[in-house]
Coordinates of C-alpha atoms (C1' of nucleotides) in Angstrom, one line a residue:
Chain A
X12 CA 121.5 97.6 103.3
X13 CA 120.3 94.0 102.7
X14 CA 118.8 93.8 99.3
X15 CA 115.1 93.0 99.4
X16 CA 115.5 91.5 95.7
X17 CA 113.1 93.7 94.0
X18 CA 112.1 93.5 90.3
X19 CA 109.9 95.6 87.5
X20 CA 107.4 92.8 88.0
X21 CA 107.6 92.9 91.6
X22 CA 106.5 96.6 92.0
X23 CA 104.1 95.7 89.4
X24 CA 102.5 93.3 91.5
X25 CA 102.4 95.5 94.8
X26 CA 100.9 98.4 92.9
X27 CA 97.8 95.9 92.2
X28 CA 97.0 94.8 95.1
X29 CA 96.9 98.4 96.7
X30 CA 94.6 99.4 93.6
X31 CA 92.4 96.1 94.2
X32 CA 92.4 97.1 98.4
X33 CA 92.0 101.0 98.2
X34 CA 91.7 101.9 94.4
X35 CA 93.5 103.4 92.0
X36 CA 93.3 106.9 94.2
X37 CA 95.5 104.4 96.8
X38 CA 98.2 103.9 94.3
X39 CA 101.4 106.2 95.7
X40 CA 104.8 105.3 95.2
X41 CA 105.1 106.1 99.0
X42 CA 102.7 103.1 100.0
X43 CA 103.9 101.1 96.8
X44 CA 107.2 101.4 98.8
X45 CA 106.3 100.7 101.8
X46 CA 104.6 97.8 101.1
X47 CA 107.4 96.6 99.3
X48 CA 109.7 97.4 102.6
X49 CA 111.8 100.1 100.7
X50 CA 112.0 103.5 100.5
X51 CA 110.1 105.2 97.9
X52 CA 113.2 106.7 95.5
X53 CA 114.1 103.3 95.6
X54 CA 111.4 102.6 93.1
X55 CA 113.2 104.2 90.5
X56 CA 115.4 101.7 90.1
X57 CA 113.2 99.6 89.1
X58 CA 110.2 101.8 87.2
X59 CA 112.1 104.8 85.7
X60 CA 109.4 107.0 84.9
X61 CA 108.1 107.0 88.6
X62 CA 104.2 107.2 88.8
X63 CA 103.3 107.5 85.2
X64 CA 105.3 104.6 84.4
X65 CA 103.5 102.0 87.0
X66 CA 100.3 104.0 85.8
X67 CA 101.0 102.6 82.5
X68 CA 102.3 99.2 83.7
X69 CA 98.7 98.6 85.7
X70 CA 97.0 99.6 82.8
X71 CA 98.4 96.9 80.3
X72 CA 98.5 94.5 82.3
X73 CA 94.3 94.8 83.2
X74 CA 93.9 95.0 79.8
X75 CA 96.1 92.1 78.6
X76 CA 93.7 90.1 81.4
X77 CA 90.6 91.4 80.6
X78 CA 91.7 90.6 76.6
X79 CA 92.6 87.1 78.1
X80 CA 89.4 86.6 80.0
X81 CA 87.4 87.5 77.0
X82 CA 89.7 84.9 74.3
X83 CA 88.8 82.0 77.1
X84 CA 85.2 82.9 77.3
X85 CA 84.3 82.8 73.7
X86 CA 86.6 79.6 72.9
X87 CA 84.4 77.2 71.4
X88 CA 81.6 79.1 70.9
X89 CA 79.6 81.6 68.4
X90 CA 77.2 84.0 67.5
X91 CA 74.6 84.8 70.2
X92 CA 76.2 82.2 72.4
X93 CA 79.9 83.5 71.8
X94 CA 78.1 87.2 72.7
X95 CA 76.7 86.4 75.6
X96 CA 79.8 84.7 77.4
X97 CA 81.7 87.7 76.0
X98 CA 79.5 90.2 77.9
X99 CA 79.5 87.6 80.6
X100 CA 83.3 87.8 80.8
X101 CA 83.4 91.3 80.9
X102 CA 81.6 92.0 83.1
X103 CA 82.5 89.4 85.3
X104 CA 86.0 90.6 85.6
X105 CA 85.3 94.4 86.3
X106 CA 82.5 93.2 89.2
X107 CA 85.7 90.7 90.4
X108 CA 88.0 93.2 89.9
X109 CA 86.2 96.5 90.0
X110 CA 89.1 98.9 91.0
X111 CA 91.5 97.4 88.5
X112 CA 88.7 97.7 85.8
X113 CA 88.3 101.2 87.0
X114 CA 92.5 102.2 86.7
X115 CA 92.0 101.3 83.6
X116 CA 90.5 104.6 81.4
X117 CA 92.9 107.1 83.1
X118 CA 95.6 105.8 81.1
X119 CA 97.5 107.2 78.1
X120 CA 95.8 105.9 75.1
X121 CA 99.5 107.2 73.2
X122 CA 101.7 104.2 74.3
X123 CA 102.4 101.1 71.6
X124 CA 102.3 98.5 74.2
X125 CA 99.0 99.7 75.6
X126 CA 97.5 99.5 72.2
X127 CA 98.9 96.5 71.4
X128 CA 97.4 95.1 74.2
X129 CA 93.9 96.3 73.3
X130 CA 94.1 95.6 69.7
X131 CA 93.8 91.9 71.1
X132 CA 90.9 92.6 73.2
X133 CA 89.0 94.1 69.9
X134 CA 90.5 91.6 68.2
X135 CA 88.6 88.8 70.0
X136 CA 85.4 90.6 69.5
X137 CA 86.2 91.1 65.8
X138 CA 86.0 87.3 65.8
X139 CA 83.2 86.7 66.9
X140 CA 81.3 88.8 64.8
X141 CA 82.9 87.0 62.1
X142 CA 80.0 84.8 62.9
X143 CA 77.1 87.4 62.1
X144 CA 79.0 87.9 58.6
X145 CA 81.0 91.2 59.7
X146 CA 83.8 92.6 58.5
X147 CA 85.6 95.5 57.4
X148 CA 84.3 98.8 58.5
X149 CA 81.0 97.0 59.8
X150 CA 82.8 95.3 61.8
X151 CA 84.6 98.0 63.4
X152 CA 81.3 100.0 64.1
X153 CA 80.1 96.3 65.9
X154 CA 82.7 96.0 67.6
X155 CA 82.9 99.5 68.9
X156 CA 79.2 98.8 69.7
X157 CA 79.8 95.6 71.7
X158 CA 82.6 97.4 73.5
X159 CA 80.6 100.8 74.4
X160 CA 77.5 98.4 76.0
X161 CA 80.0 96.1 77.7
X162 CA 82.2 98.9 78.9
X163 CA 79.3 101.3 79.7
X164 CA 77.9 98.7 82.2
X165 CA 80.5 97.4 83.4
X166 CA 81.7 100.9 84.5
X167 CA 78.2 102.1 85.6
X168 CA 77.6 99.0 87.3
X169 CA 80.8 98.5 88.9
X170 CA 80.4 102.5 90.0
X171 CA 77.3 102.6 92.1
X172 CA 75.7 104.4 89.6
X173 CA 72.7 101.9 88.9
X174 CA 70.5 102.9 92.3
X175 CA 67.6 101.6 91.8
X176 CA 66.3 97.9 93.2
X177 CA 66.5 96.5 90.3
X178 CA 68.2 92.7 89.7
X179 CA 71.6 93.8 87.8
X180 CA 71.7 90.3 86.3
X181 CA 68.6 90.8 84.3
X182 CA 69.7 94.3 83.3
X183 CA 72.5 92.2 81.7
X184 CA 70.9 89.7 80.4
X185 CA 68.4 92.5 78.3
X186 CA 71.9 94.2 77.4
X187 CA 72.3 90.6 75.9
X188 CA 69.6 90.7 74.0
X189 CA 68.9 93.7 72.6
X190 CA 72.9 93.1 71.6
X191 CA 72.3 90.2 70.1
X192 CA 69.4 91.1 68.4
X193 CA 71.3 93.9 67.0
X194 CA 73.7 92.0 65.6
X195 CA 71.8 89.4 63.9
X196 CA 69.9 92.3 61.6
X197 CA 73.7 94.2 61.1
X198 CA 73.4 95.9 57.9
X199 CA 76.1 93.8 56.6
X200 CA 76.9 96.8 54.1
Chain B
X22 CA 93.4 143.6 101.3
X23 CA 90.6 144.7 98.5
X24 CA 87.3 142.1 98.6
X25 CA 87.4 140.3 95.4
X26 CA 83.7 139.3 95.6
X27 CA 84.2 136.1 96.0
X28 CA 81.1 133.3 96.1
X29 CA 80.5 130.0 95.9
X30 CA 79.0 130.0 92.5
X31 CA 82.6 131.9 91.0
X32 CA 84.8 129.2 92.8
X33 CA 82.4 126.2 91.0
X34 CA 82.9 128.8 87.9
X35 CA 86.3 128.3 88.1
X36 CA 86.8 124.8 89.2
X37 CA 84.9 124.4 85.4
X38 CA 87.2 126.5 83.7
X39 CA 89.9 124.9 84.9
X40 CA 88.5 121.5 84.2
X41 CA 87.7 122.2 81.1
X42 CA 91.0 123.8 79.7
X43 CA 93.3 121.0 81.6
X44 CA 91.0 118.4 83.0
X45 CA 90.0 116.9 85.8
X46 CA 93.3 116.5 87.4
X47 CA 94.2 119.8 86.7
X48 CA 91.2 120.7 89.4
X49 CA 93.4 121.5 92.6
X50 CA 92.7 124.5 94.8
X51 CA 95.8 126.5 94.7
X52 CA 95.2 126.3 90.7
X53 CA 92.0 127.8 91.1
X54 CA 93.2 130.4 94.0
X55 CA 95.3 131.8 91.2
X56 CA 92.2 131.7 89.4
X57 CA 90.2 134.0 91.3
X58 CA 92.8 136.1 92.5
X59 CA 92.7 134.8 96.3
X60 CA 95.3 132.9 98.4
X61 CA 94.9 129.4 98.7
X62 CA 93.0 129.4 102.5
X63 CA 90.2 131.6 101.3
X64 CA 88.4 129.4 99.4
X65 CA 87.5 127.2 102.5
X66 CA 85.5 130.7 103.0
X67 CA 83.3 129.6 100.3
X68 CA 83.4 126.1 99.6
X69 CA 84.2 124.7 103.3
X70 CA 84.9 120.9 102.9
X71 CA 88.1 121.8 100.7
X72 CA 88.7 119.9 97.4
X73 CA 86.5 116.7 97.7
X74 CA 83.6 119.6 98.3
X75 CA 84.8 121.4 95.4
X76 CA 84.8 117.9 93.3
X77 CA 81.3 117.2 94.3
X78 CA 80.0 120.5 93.5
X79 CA 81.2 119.8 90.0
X80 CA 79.9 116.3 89.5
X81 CA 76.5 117.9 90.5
X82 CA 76.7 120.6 88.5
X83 CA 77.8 118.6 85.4
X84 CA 74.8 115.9 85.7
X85 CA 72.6 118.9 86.2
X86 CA 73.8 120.3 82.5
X87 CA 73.8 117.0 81.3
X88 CA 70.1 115.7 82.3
X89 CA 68.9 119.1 81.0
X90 CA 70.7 119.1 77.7
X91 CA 69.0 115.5 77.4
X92 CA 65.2 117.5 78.8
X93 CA 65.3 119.2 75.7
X94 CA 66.6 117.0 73.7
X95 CA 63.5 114.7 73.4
X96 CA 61.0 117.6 74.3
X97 CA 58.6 116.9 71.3
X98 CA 60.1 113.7 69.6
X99 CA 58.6 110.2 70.8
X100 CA 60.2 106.4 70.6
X101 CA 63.3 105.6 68.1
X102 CA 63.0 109.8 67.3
X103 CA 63.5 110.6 70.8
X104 CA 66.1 107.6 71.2
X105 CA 67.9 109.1 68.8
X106 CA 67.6 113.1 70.0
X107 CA 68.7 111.2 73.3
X108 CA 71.6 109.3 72.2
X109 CA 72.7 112.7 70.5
X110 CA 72.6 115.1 73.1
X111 CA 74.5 112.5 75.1
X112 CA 77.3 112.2 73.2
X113 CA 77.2 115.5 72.2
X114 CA 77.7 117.1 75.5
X115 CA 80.5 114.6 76.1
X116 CA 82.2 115.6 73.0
X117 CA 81.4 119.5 73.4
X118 CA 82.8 119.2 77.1
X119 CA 85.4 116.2 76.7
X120 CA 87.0 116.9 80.5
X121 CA 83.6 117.8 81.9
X122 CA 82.2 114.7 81.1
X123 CA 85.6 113.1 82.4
X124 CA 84.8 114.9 85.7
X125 CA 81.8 113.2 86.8
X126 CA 82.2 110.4 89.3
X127 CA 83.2 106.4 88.5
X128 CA 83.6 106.2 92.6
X129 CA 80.2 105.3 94.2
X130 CA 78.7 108.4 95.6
X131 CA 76.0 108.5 98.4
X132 CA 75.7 112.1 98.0
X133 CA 72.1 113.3 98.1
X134 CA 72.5 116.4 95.7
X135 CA 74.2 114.3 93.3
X136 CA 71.7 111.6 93.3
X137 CA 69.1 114.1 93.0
X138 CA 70.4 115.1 89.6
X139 CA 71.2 111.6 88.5
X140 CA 67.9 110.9 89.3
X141 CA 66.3 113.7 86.8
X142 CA 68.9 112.4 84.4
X143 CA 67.1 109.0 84.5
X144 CA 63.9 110.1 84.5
X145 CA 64.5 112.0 81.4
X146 CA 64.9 108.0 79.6
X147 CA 62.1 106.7 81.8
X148 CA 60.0 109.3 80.0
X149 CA 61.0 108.5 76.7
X150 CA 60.9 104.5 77.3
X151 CA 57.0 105.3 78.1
X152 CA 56.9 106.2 74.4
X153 CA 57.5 101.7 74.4
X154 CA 54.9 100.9 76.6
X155 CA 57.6 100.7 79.4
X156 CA 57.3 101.3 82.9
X157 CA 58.0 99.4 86.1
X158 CA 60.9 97.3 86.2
X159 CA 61.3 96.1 82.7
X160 CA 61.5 100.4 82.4
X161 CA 64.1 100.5 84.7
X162 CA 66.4 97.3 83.2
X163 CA 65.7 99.3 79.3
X164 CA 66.8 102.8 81.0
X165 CA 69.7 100.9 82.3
X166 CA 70.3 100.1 78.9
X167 CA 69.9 102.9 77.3
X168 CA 72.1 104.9 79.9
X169 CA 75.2 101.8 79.7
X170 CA 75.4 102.4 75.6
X171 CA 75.3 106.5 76.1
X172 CA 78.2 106.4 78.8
X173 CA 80.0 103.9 77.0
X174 CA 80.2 105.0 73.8
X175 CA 80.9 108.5 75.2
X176 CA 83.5 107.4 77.4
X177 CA 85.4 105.5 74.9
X178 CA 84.8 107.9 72.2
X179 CA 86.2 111.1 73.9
X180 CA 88.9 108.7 75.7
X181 CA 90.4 107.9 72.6
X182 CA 89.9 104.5 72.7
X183 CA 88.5 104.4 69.1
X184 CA 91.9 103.6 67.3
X185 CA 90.7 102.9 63.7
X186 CA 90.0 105.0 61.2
X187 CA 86.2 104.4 61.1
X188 CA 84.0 106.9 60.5
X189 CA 82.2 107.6 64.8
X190 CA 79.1 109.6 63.5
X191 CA 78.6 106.8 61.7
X192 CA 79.2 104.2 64.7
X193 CA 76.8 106.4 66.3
X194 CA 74.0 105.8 63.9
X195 CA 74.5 101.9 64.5
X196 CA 74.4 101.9 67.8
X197 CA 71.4 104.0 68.0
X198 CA 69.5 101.3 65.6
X199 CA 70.6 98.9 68.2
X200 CA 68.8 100.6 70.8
X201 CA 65.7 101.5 69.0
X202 CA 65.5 97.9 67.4
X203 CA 66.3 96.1 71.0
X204 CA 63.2 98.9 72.5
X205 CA 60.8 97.9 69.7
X206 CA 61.3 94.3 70.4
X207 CA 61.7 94.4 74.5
X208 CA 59.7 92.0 76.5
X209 CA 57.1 93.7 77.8
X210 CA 56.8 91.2 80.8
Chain C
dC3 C1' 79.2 155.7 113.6
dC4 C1' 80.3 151.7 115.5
dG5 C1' 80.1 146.7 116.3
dC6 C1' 80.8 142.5 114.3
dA7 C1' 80.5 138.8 111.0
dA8 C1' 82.4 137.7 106.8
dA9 C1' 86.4 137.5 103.9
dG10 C1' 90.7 138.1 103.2
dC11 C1' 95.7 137.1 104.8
dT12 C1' 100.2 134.6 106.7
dA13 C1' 102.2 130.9 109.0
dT14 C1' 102.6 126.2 109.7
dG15 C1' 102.3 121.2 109.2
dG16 C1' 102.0 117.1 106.9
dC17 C1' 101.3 114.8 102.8
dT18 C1' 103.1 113.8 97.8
dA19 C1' 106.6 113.0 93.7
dA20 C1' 111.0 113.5 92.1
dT21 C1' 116.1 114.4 91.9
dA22 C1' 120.9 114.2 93.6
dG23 C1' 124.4 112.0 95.5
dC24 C1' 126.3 108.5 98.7
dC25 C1' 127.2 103.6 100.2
dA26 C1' 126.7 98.6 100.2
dT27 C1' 126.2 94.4 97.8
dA28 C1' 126.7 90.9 94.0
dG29 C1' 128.9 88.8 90.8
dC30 C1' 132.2 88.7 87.1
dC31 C1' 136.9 88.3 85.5
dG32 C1' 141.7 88.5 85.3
Chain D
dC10 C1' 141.4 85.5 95.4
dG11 C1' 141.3 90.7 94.7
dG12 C1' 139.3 94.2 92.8
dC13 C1' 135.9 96.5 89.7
dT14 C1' 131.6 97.6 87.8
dA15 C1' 126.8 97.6 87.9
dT16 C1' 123.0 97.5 90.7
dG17 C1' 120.0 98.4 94.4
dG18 C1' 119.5 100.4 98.3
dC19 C1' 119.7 104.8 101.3
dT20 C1' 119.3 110.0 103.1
dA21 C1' 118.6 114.7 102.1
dT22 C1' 116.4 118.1 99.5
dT23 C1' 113.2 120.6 96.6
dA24 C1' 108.8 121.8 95.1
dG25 C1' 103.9 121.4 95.0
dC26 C1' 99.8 120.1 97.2
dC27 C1' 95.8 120.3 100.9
dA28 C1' 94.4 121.7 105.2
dT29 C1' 94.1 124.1 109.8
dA30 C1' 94.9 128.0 113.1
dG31 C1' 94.7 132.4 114.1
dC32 C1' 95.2 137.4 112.9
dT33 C1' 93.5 141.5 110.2
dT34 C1' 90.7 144.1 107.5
dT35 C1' 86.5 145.2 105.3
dG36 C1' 82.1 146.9 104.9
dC37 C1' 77.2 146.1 106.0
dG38 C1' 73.3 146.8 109.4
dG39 C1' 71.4 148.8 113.3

DNA sequence: CCGCAAAGCTATGGCTAATAGCCATAGCCG
DNA sequence: CGGCTATGGCTATTAGCCATAGCTTTGCGG
């Protein structure tokens, strides 16, 4: 049989785009292999551990973006400002890419290269509250409350679950303020 | 072949159980047919659209317990005091019923029933954001709010996503000043 | 006491993941 | 250049799942 010249990366790449056309629901190994022209125990050549494995894959790779769209976002700025276009970011991806965002939390939170790849995402929100005068265990408990707001609306938003009228952009630029505003009167312990 | 009394009500009793011991995923109807004693088919007796039936019946019934454990929560407290009750009895509930919570729906759902109880669920903040001279739309941007930080935090928190050590009561407590501080101060337009 | 709707069942079909084992290809190396 | 090994395909099979169809039994209400 002629070799379609399939890689790790390859069914890597297949397995987002189904989860960004139909969800992460979509995401089989019998339409990953189908759209890759290949019968599905084929995939095991290439992704050992069958589902869980391209589970996994998806999952670090949305986060290494999301981390990456966040370190962009804040480059060159700080404090309020630096905030803001985090928040901004965030959101931003999970309304561009709201299945991907939504594969995400469904993932083993157990694997090193999965928290290596979010250690950089809270890592570029631990520098920017270098800016308010956090750190230590402050700035963990800031962090963790930057990530909770930016998660929680991204994943409520992104979900439907916001019914009401309502402008979504000025819901988030409140979620802005009130952060902000937060932050600024930290009790830097 | 003996009756085994089967209703509605004791399939979504069991669907919980299940959910609760194993999770969400765990929820399939030939692990609950073992559950109640009854061969797979039956259950389409009771609960007639199948799985996805079965799945919505749970979502419903989890915002139910969740908008009510939040009713009484803030029965009797008013502003930052009732913030706080609120913020509690969120978490709480996510924490006491870590799968539960895990249960309810990130997929957009146009489900009357379901709305209905999301609905009491926000009116439950509504009420309380009275307690800041809020109502009309700048209510409905703070409930927003107040709703994103709840669901976030609990969603990380009982996802594991909190790596370091730091102390979560305590991130709790910060993010609850957040909220009461970013209330006090909220444009009332 | 009997009819009949409700509630159980078995059988079947069509999905899914996953494993086992076979065959064709590619590319290296003597 | 010939062959060998590693690799990447395949088919077949097993096991588990949901779902529908259609039969049988139960037990309530008239």
């Amino acid at each position: 049989m002629p070799r379609v010249g399939l890689t790790p990366a390859g069914v890597l790449g297949h397995a987002l785009d189904l989860i960004d056309e139909t969800g992460p629901e979509a995401l089989t190994l019998a339409a990953v292999a189908a759209r890759a022209g290949v019968a599905t125990p084929s995939l095991y050549k290439h992704v050992s551990g069958g589902l869980p494995e391209l589970r996994r894959l998806v999952a670090v790779r949305v986060t290494e973006e999301l981390a990456e769209a966040l370190a962009e976002a804040v480059l060159g700025r700080s404090r309020d400002d630096a905030v803001e276009a985090l928040l901004g970011a965030y959101i931003g991806y999970a309304e561009r890419h709201p299945y991907r965002y939504a594969a995400l939390p469904q993932a083993p939170q157990e694997d090193a290269e999965l928290r290596r790849a979010a250690a950089r995402l809270v890592g570029v929100i631990v520098a920017v509250l270098r800016g308010y005068g956090l750190d230590g265990t402050e700035a963990i408990h800031a962090a963790r409350t930057v990530r909770a707001t930016a998660h929680g609306f991204a994943s409520l938003a992104t979900g439907g679950a916001f019914q009401l009228a309502a402008d979504l952009v000025v819901t988030q630029q409140r979620l802005v303020r009130v952060l902000t505003e937060g932050l600024r009167a930290w009790p830097t312990a």
